[in-house]
Short mmCIF file of N, CA, C and O in Angstrom, two decimals:
data_model
loop_
_atom_site.label_atom_id
_atom_site.label_comp_id
_atom_site.label_asym_id
_atom_site.label_seq_id
_atom_site.Cartn_x
_atom_site.Cartn_y
_atom_site.Cartn_z
N MET A 1 115.26 51.35 96.14
CA MET A 1 113.91 51.61 96.54
C MET A 1 113.25 50.30 96.93
O MET A 1 113.47 49.28 96.32
N LYS A 2 112.41 50.34 97.92
CA LYS A 2 111.72 49.15 98.43
C LYS A 2 110.65 48.69 97.44
O LYS A 2 109.91 49.49 96.89
N GLU A 3 110.62 47.39 97.19
CA GLU A 3 109.57 46.81 96.35
C GLU A 3 108.24 46.92 97.08
O GLU A 3 108.16 46.65 98.28
N THR A 4 107.21 47.34 96.38
CA THR A 4 105.89 47.42 96.99
C THR A 4 104.91 46.65 96.14
O THR A 4 105.07 46.52 94.94
N SER A 5 103.90 46.13 96.79
CA SER A 5 102.84 45.46 96.05
C SER A 5 101.63 46.38 96.04
O SER A 5 101.57 47.37 96.77
N LEU A 6 100.67 46.05 95.23
CA LEU A 6 99.46 46.86 95.14
C LEU A 6 98.66 46.83 96.43
O LEU A 6 97.83 47.69 96.67
N ASP A 7 98.94 45.83 97.29
CA ASP A 7 98.21 45.72 98.55
C ASP A 7 98.79 46.61 99.65
O ASP A 7 98.17 46.78 100.68
N ASP A 8 99.99 47.15 99.44
CA ASP A 8 100.61 47.99 100.46
C ASP A 8 99.81 49.29 100.63
O ASP A 8 99.31 49.86 99.68
N ASN A 9 99.74 49.74 101.86
CA ASN A 9 99.07 50.99 102.18
C ASN A 9 100.02 52.13 101.81
O ASN A 9 101.19 52.11 102.17
N PHE A 10 99.51 53.15 101.12
CA PHE A 10 100.38 54.25 100.72
C PHE A 10 101.00 54.97 101.91
O PHE A 10 102.06 55.57 101.80
N LEU A 11 100.37 54.91 103.06
CA LEU A 11 100.93 55.55 104.24
C LEU A 11 102.18 54.84 104.75
O LEU A 11 102.93 55.40 105.54
N ASP A 12 102.40 53.60 104.29
CA ASP A 12 103.62 52.89 104.65
C ASP A 12 104.81 53.39 103.85
O ASP A 12 105.95 53.06 104.16
N CYS A 13 104.55 54.18 102.82
CA CYS A 13 105.62 54.74 101.99
C CYS A 13 106.33 55.84 102.78
O CYS A 13 105.69 56.76 103.27
N PRO A 14 107.66 55.76 102.93
CA PRO A 14 108.38 56.78 103.71
C PRO A 14 108.22 58.19 103.14
O PRO A 14 108.25 59.17 103.87
N VAL A 15 108.02 58.30 101.84
CA VAL A 15 107.88 59.61 101.21
C VAL A 15 106.55 60.26 101.57
O VAL A 15 106.44 61.48 101.63
N ALA A 16 105.53 59.47 101.84
CA ALA A 16 104.21 60.01 102.17
C ALA A 16 104.27 60.89 103.41
O ALA A 16 103.60 61.92 103.48
N GLY A 17 105.07 60.52 104.38
CA GLY A 17 105.20 61.31 105.60
C GLY A 17 105.87 62.65 105.37
O GLY A 17 105.54 63.65 106.00
N VAL A 18 106.78 62.69 104.43
CA VAL A 18 107.51 63.93 104.12
C VAL A 18 106.67 64.82 103.21
O VAL A 18 106.79 66.04 103.25
N GLN A 19 105.81 64.21 102.44
CA GLN A 19 104.99 64.98 101.49
C GLN A 19 104.19 66.06 102.21
O GLN A 19 104.05 67.16 101.70
N LYS A 20 103.67 65.76 103.39
CA LYS A 20 102.89 66.76 104.11
C LYS A 20 103.76 67.93 104.55
O LYS A 20 103.27 69.05 104.68
N VAL A 21 105.04 67.70 104.76
CA VAL A 21 105.95 68.76 105.19
C VAL A 21 106.25 69.72 104.04
O VAL A 21 106.32 70.92 104.24
N VAL A 22 106.41 69.20 102.84
CA VAL A 22 106.82 70.03 101.70
C VAL A 22 105.66 70.29 100.72
O VAL A 22 105.89 70.64 99.58
N ARG A 23 104.44 70.17 101.18
CA ARG A 23 103.29 70.31 100.30
C ARG A 23 102.92 71.76 99.99
O ARG A 23 102.16 72.02 99.07
N GLY A 24 103.39 72.69 100.77
CA GLY A 24 103.03 74.09 100.56
C GLY A 24 103.48 74.59 99.20
O GLY A 24 104.52 74.18 98.68
N LYS A 25 102.70 75.50 98.64
CA LYS A 25 102.99 76.01 97.30
C LYS A 25 104.36 76.67 97.22
O LYS A 25 105.05 76.57 96.21
N TRP A 26 104.80 77.33 98.28
CA TRP A 26 106.06 78.07 98.26
C TRP A 26 107.12 77.47 99.17
O TRP A 26 108.19 78.05 99.36
N THR A 27 106.87 76.30 99.73
CA THR A 27 107.79 75.68 100.68
C THR A 27 109.19 75.51 100.12
O THR A 27 110.17 75.88 100.76
N MET A 28 109.29 74.95 98.93
CA MET A 28 110.61 74.70 98.34
C MET A 28 111.37 76.00 98.09
O MET A 28 112.58 76.08 98.30
N VAL A 29 110.65 77.03 97.65
CA VAL A 29 111.28 78.32 97.39
C VAL A 29 111.79 78.94 98.69
O VAL A 29 112.91 79.45 98.76
N ILE A 30 110.99 78.87 99.73
CA ILE A 30 111.39 79.39 101.04
C ILE A 30 112.64 78.66 101.53
O ILE A 30 113.61 79.29 101.96
N LEU A 31 112.63 77.34 101.46
CA LEU A 31 113.78 76.56 101.90
C LEU A 31 115.02 76.88 101.05
O LEU A 31 116.13 76.96 101.57
N TYR A 32 114.82 77.10 99.76
CA TYR A 32 115.93 77.46 98.88
C TYR A 32 116.57 78.77 99.34
O TYR A 32 117.79 78.86 99.49
N PHE A 33 115.75 79.80 99.56
CA PHE A 33 116.30 81.08 100.00
C PHE A 33 116.98 80.97 101.36
O PHE A 33 118.07 81.50 101.57
N LEU A 34 116.35 80.24 102.29
CA LEU A 34 116.94 80.10 103.63
C LEU A 34 118.21 79.25 103.60
O LEU A 34 119.01 79.33 104.54
N SER A 35 118.41 78.49 102.55
CA SER A 35 119.66 77.72 102.44
C SER A 35 120.83 78.65 102.11
O SER A 35 121.99 78.29 102.32
N GLN A 36 120.53 79.85 101.63
CA GLN A 36 121.57 80.81 101.25
C GLN A 36 122.03 81.68 102.41
O GLN A 36 123.20 82.02 102.50
N LYS A 37 121.08 82.06 103.29
CA LYS A 37 121.42 82.92 104.43
C LYS A 37 120.24 83.04 105.38
O LYS A 37 119.15 82.57 105.08
N VAL A 38 120.46 83.69 106.50
CA VAL A 38 119.39 84.00 107.45
C VAL A 38 118.64 85.21 106.90
O VAL A 38 119.26 86.17 106.42
N PHE A 39 117.32 85.16 106.93
CA PHE A 39 116.51 86.25 106.41
C PHE A 39 115.59 86.81 107.47
O PHE A 39 115.03 86.07 108.28
N ARG A 40 115.42 88.12 107.44
CA ARG A 40 114.34 88.74 108.19
C ARG A 40 113.08 88.59 107.35
O ARG A 40 113.15 88.38 106.14
N PHE A 41 111.93 88.69 108.00
CA PHE A 41 110.67 88.47 107.29
C PHE A 41 110.54 89.39 106.08
O PHE A 41 110.18 88.95 104.98
N GLY A 42 110.81 90.67 106.27
CA GLY A 42 110.66 91.64 105.19
C GLY A 42 111.56 91.33 104.00
O GLY A 42 111.15 91.49 102.84
N GLU A 43 112.78 90.88 104.28
CA GLU A 43 113.71 90.53 103.20
C GLU A 43 113.16 89.35 102.40
O GLU A 43 113.19 89.36 101.16
N LEU A 44 112.69 88.35 103.11
CA LEU A 44 112.14 87.17 102.46
C LEU A 44 110.89 87.53 101.66
O LEU A 44 110.71 87.07 100.53
N ASN A 45 110.08 88.40 102.22
CA ASN A 45 108.87 88.85 101.54
C ASN A 45 109.20 89.60 100.25
O ASN A 45 108.53 89.43 99.24
N ARG A 46 110.26 90.40 100.26
CA ARG A 46 110.68 91.12 99.05
C ARG A 46 111.23 90.17 97.99
O ARG A 46 111.12 90.43 96.80
N LYS A 47 111.83 89.07 98.42
CA LYS A 47 112.34 88.06 97.48
C LYS A 47 111.19 87.36 96.77
O LYS A 47 111.39 86.79 95.69
N MET A 48 110.02 87.36 97.39
CA MET A 48 108.88 86.62 96.86
C MET A 48 107.67 87.56 96.75
O MET A 48 106.68 87.40 97.47
N PRO A 49 107.73 88.55 95.85
CA PRO A 49 106.66 89.56 95.80
C PRO A 49 105.29 89.01 95.40
O PRO A 49 104.28 89.63 95.67
N MET A 50 105.26 87.82 94.79
CA MET A 50 103.97 87.25 94.38
C MET A 50 103.26 86.53 95.51
O MET A 50 102.13 86.09 95.35
N VAL A 51 103.90 86.45 96.67
CA VAL A 51 103.32 85.77 97.83
C VAL A 51 102.84 86.82 98.83
O VAL A 51 103.58 87.74 99.17
N THR A 52 101.61 86.67 99.30
CA THR A 52 101.10 87.62 100.28
C THR A 52 101.82 87.43 101.62
O THR A 52 102.33 86.35 101.91
N GLN A 53 101.84 88.47 102.43
CA GLN A 53 102.46 88.37 103.75
C GLN A 53 101.77 87.30 104.59
O GLN A 53 102.44 86.55 105.30
N ALA A 54 100.46 87.23 104.49
CA ALA A 54 99.71 86.24 105.28
C ALA A 54 100.09 84.82 104.88
O ALA A 54 100.29 83.95 105.73
N TYR A 55 100.22 84.58 103.57
CA TYR A 55 100.55 83.23 103.12
C TYR A 55 101.99 82.88 103.46
O TYR A 55 102.29 81.75 103.86
N LEU A 56 102.89 83.85 103.33
CA LEU A 56 104.28 83.61 103.70
C LEU A 56 104.38 83.28 105.19
O LEU A 56 105.09 82.35 105.58
N THR A 57 103.67 84.02 106.01
CA THR A 57 103.64 83.75 107.45
C THR A 57 103.13 82.34 107.72
O THR A 57 103.70 81.60 108.52
N LYS A 58 102.06 81.95 107.03
CA LYS A 58 101.48 80.61 107.20
C LYS A 58 102.51 79.53 106.84
O LYS A 58 102.68 78.56 107.58
N GLU A 59 103.18 79.70 105.71
CA GLU A 59 104.18 78.71 105.27
C GLU A 59 105.36 78.64 106.25
O GLU A 59 105.82 77.55 106.58
N LEU A 60 105.83 79.80 106.70
CA LEU A 60 106.95 79.82 107.65
C LEU A 60 106.57 79.15 108.97
O LEU A 60 107.36 78.40 109.54
N ARG A 61 105.38 79.40 109.44
CA ARG A 61 104.92 78.77 110.69
C ARG A 61 104.80 77.27 110.53
O ARG A 61 105.14 76.51 111.44
N MET A 62 104.31 76.82 109.36
CA MET A 62 104.20 75.39 109.10
C MET A 62 105.61 74.76 109.09
O MET A 62 105.82 73.71 109.71
N LEU A 63 106.56 75.41 108.43
CA LEU A 63 107.93 74.88 108.38
C LEU A 63 108.57 74.88 109.76
O LEU A 63 109.34 74.00 110.10
N GLU A 64 108.22 75.88 110.56
CA GLU A 64 108.71 75.93 111.94
C GLU A 64 108.10 74.78 112.76
O GLU A 64 108.81 74.10 113.50
N GLU A 65 106.82 74.54 112.57
CA GLU A 65 106.13 73.46 113.28
C GLU A 65 106.73 72.10 112.94
O GLU A 65 106.86 71.23 113.79
N TYR A 66 107.11 71.92 111.68
CA TYR A 66 107.69 70.65 111.25
C TYR A 66 109.19 70.56 111.54
O TYR A 66 109.81 69.54 111.27
N GLY A 67 109.76 71.61 112.11
CA GLY A 67 111.14 71.55 112.55
C GLY A 67 112.19 71.82 111.49
O GLY A 67 113.37 71.53 111.71
N LEU A 68 111.79 72.41 110.36
CA LEU A 68 112.77 72.71 109.31
C LEU A 68 113.28 74.15 109.38
O LEU A 68 114.37 74.44 108.89
N VAL A 69 112.50 75.02 109.99
CA VAL A 69 112.85 76.44 110.08
C VAL A 69 112.83 76.89 111.53
O VAL A 69 111.96 76.49 112.30
N HIS A 70 113.81 77.73 111.86
CA HIS A 70 113.88 78.33 113.20
C HIS A 70 113.50 79.80 113.10
O HIS A 70 113.96 80.51 112.20
N ARG A 71 112.66 80.23 114.01
CA ARG A 71 112.23 81.64 114.07
C ARG A 71 112.83 82.25 115.32
O ARG A 71 112.55 81.81 116.43
N GLU A 72 113.65 83.27 115.12
CA GLU A 72 114.31 83.96 116.24
C GLU A 72 113.71 85.35 116.37
O GLU A 72 113.76 86.15 115.44
N VAL A 73 113.11 85.62 117.54
CA VAL A 73 112.51 86.92 117.81
C VAL A 73 113.42 87.67 118.78
O VAL A 73 113.74 87.16 119.85
N TYR A 74 113.82 88.88 118.39
CA TYR A 74 114.69 89.70 119.24
C TYR A 74 113.83 90.71 119.98
O TYR A 74 112.94 91.34 119.39
N PRO A 75 114.09 90.88 121.29
CA PRO A 75 113.27 91.78 122.11
C PRO A 75 113.65 93.25 121.88
O PRO A 75 114.40 93.85 122.64
N GLU A 76 113.15 93.80 120.80
CA GLU A 76 113.40 95.21 120.51
C GLU A 76 112.17 95.79 119.83
O GLU A 76 111.28 95.07 119.40
N VAL A 77 112.13 97.11 119.75
CA VAL A 77 111.01 97.80 119.11
C VAL A 77 111.55 98.57 117.92
O VAL A 77 112.47 99.37 118.09
N PRO A 78 111.04 98.36 116.71
CA PRO A 78 110.04 97.35 116.37
C PRO A 78 110.64 95.95 116.45
O PRO A 78 111.88 95.80 116.37
N PRO A 79 109.81 94.93 116.58
CA PRO A 79 110.33 93.57 116.73
C PRO A 79 111.17 93.16 115.52
O PRO A 79 110.84 93.46 114.39
N LYS A 80 112.25 92.49 115.83
CA LYS A 80 113.12 91.95 114.78
C LYS A 80 112.96 90.43 114.82
O LYS A 80 113.12 89.81 115.87
N VAL A 81 112.61 89.85 113.67
CA VAL A 81 112.42 88.40 113.57
C VAL A 81 113.29 87.90 112.42
O VAL A 81 113.28 88.46 111.33
N GLU A 82 114.06 86.84 112.70
CA GLU A 82 114.90 86.24 111.68
C GLU A 82 114.53 84.77 111.51
O GLU A 82 114.17 84.10 112.48
N TYR A 83 114.65 84.31 110.28
CA TYR A 83 114.36 82.91 109.95
C TYR A 83 115.61 82.25 109.41
O TYR A 83 116.34 82.84 108.61
N SER A 84 115.83 81.02 109.86
CA SER A 84 116.98 80.25 109.39
C SER A 84 116.58 78.78 109.37
O SER A 84 115.54 78.39 109.90
N LEU A 85 117.43 77.97 108.76
CA LEU A 85 117.18 76.53 108.73
C LEU A 85 117.63 75.91 110.04
O LEU A 85 118.64 76.32 110.62
N THR A 86 116.90 74.93 110.50
CA THR A 86 117.30 74.14 111.66
C THR A 86 118.27 73.06 111.18
O THR A 86 118.54 72.94 109.98
N GLU A 87 118.75 72.25 112.10
CA GLU A 87 119.60 71.13 111.73
C GLU A 87 118.85 70.18 110.79
O GLU A 87 119.41 69.70 109.80
N MET A 88 117.57 69.96 111.06
CA MET A 88 116.77 69.10 110.18
C MET A 88 116.58 69.77 108.82
O MET A 88 116.61 69.11 107.79
N GLY A 89 116.40 71.07 108.81
CA GLY A 89 116.30 71.80 107.56
C GLY A 89 117.57 71.68 106.73
O GLY A 89 117.53 71.55 105.51
N GLU A 90 118.71 71.72 107.41
CA GLU A 90 120.01 71.55 106.73
C GLU A 90 120.11 70.14 106.12
O GLU A 90 120.69 69.98 105.05
N LYS A 91 119.54 69.15 106.80
CA LYS A 91 119.58 67.79 106.26
C LYS A 91 118.76 67.65 104.99
O LYS A 91 118.96 66.73 104.21
N PHE A 92 117.82 68.57 104.79
CA PHE A 92 116.99 68.55 103.58
C PHE A 92 117.72 69.14 102.37
O PHE A 92 117.30 68.94 101.23
N LEU A 93 118.82 69.84 102.59
CA LEU A 93 119.51 70.53 101.50
C LEU A 93 119.96 69.62 100.36
O LEU A 93 119.84 70.02 99.19
N PRO A 94 120.47 68.41 100.60
CA PRO A 94 120.81 67.55 99.46
C PRO A 94 119.59 67.21 98.59
O PRO A 94 119.71 67.11 97.37
N VAL A 95 118.44 67.08 99.22
CA VAL A 95 117.21 66.83 98.46
C VAL A 95 116.87 68.05 97.61
O VAL A 95 116.55 67.95 96.42
N LEU A 96 116.98 69.22 98.22
CA LEU A 96 116.71 70.47 97.51
C LEU A 96 117.68 70.66 96.35
O LEU A 96 117.29 71.07 95.26
N LYS A 97 118.95 70.32 96.57
CA LYS A 97 119.96 70.43 95.51
C LYS A 97 119.63 69.48 94.36
O LYS A 97 119.76 69.84 93.19
N ALA A 98 119.21 68.26 94.69
CA ALA A 98 118.83 67.29 93.65
C ALA A 98 117.62 67.80 92.86
O ALA A 98 117.58 67.66 91.63
N LEU A 99 116.66 68.41 93.54
CA LEU A 99 115.50 68.98 92.85
C LEU A 99 115.92 70.15 91.96
O LEU A 99 115.40 70.31 90.84
N GLU A 100 116.86 70.95 92.44
CA GLU A 100 117.37 72.07 91.64
C GLU A 100 118.03 71.55 90.36
O GLU A 100 117.77 72.05 89.26
N THR A 101 118.86 70.54 90.50
CA THR A 101 119.53 69.93 89.34
C THR A 101 118.51 69.37 88.37
O THR A 101 118.61 69.59 87.15
N PHE A 102 117.52 68.65 88.89
CA PHE A 102 116.46 68.11 88.04
C PHE A 102 115.71 69.23 87.33
O PHE A 102 115.41 69.14 86.14
N ALA A 103 115.37 70.31 88.05
CA ALA A 103 114.61 71.42 87.47
C ALA A 103 115.38 72.07 86.32
O ALA A 103 114.80 72.38 85.27
N ILE A 104 116.68 72.25 86.50
CA ILE A 104 117.51 72.85 85.43
C ILE A 104 117.53 71.94 84.22
O ILE A 104 117.32 72.38 83.09
N ASP A 105 117.78 70.65 84.45
CA ASP A 105 117.79 69.68 83.35
C ASP A 105 116.43 69.61 82.66
O ASP A 105 116.34 69.60 81.43
N TYR A 106 115.38 69.58 83.43
CA TYR A 106 114.03 69.49 82.90
C TYR A 106 113.70 70.71 82.03
O TYR A 106 113.18 70.58 80.93
N ASN A 107 114.03 71.90 82.53
CA ASN A 107 113.76 73.12 81.78
C ASN A 107 114.58 73.20 80.49
O ASN A 107 114.11 73.73 79.48
N GLU A 108 115.80 72.67 80.51
CA GLU A 108 116.62 72.66 79.31
C GLU A 108 116.06 71.69 78.26
O GLU A 108 116.19 71.93 77.07
N GLN A 109 115.46 70.60 78.72
CA GLN A 109 114.89 69.60 77.81
C GLN A 109 113.60 70.09 77.14
O GLN A 109 113.26 69.61 76.08
N ARG A 110 112.93 71.00 77.79
CA ARG A 110 111.63 71.46 77.27
C ARG A 110 111.83 72.51 76.29
O ARG A 110 111.95 73.33 75.81
#
């Protein structure tokens, strides 16, 4: 890790730029599920019953905007929409795995 002084601007921290990408309340959970398979919106919504459809849509759009999630719309009636990880989203998986390992260890310690 880079040595920092108290005079350094927090925006110079490489993690600060990523923090805005993963700041959503359900972002990590969404990325975790999408790391397992491609999901249609309804499937993902059923996996997360405590999240409203509007909030899930907002989080998915934010992840799409940041380039971690791909949204595929199929031209059929009713519309079929699938969500998957992009190449950049796949690069985040080791971080997600490390967080998963930490979470398991942390919960066992408590």
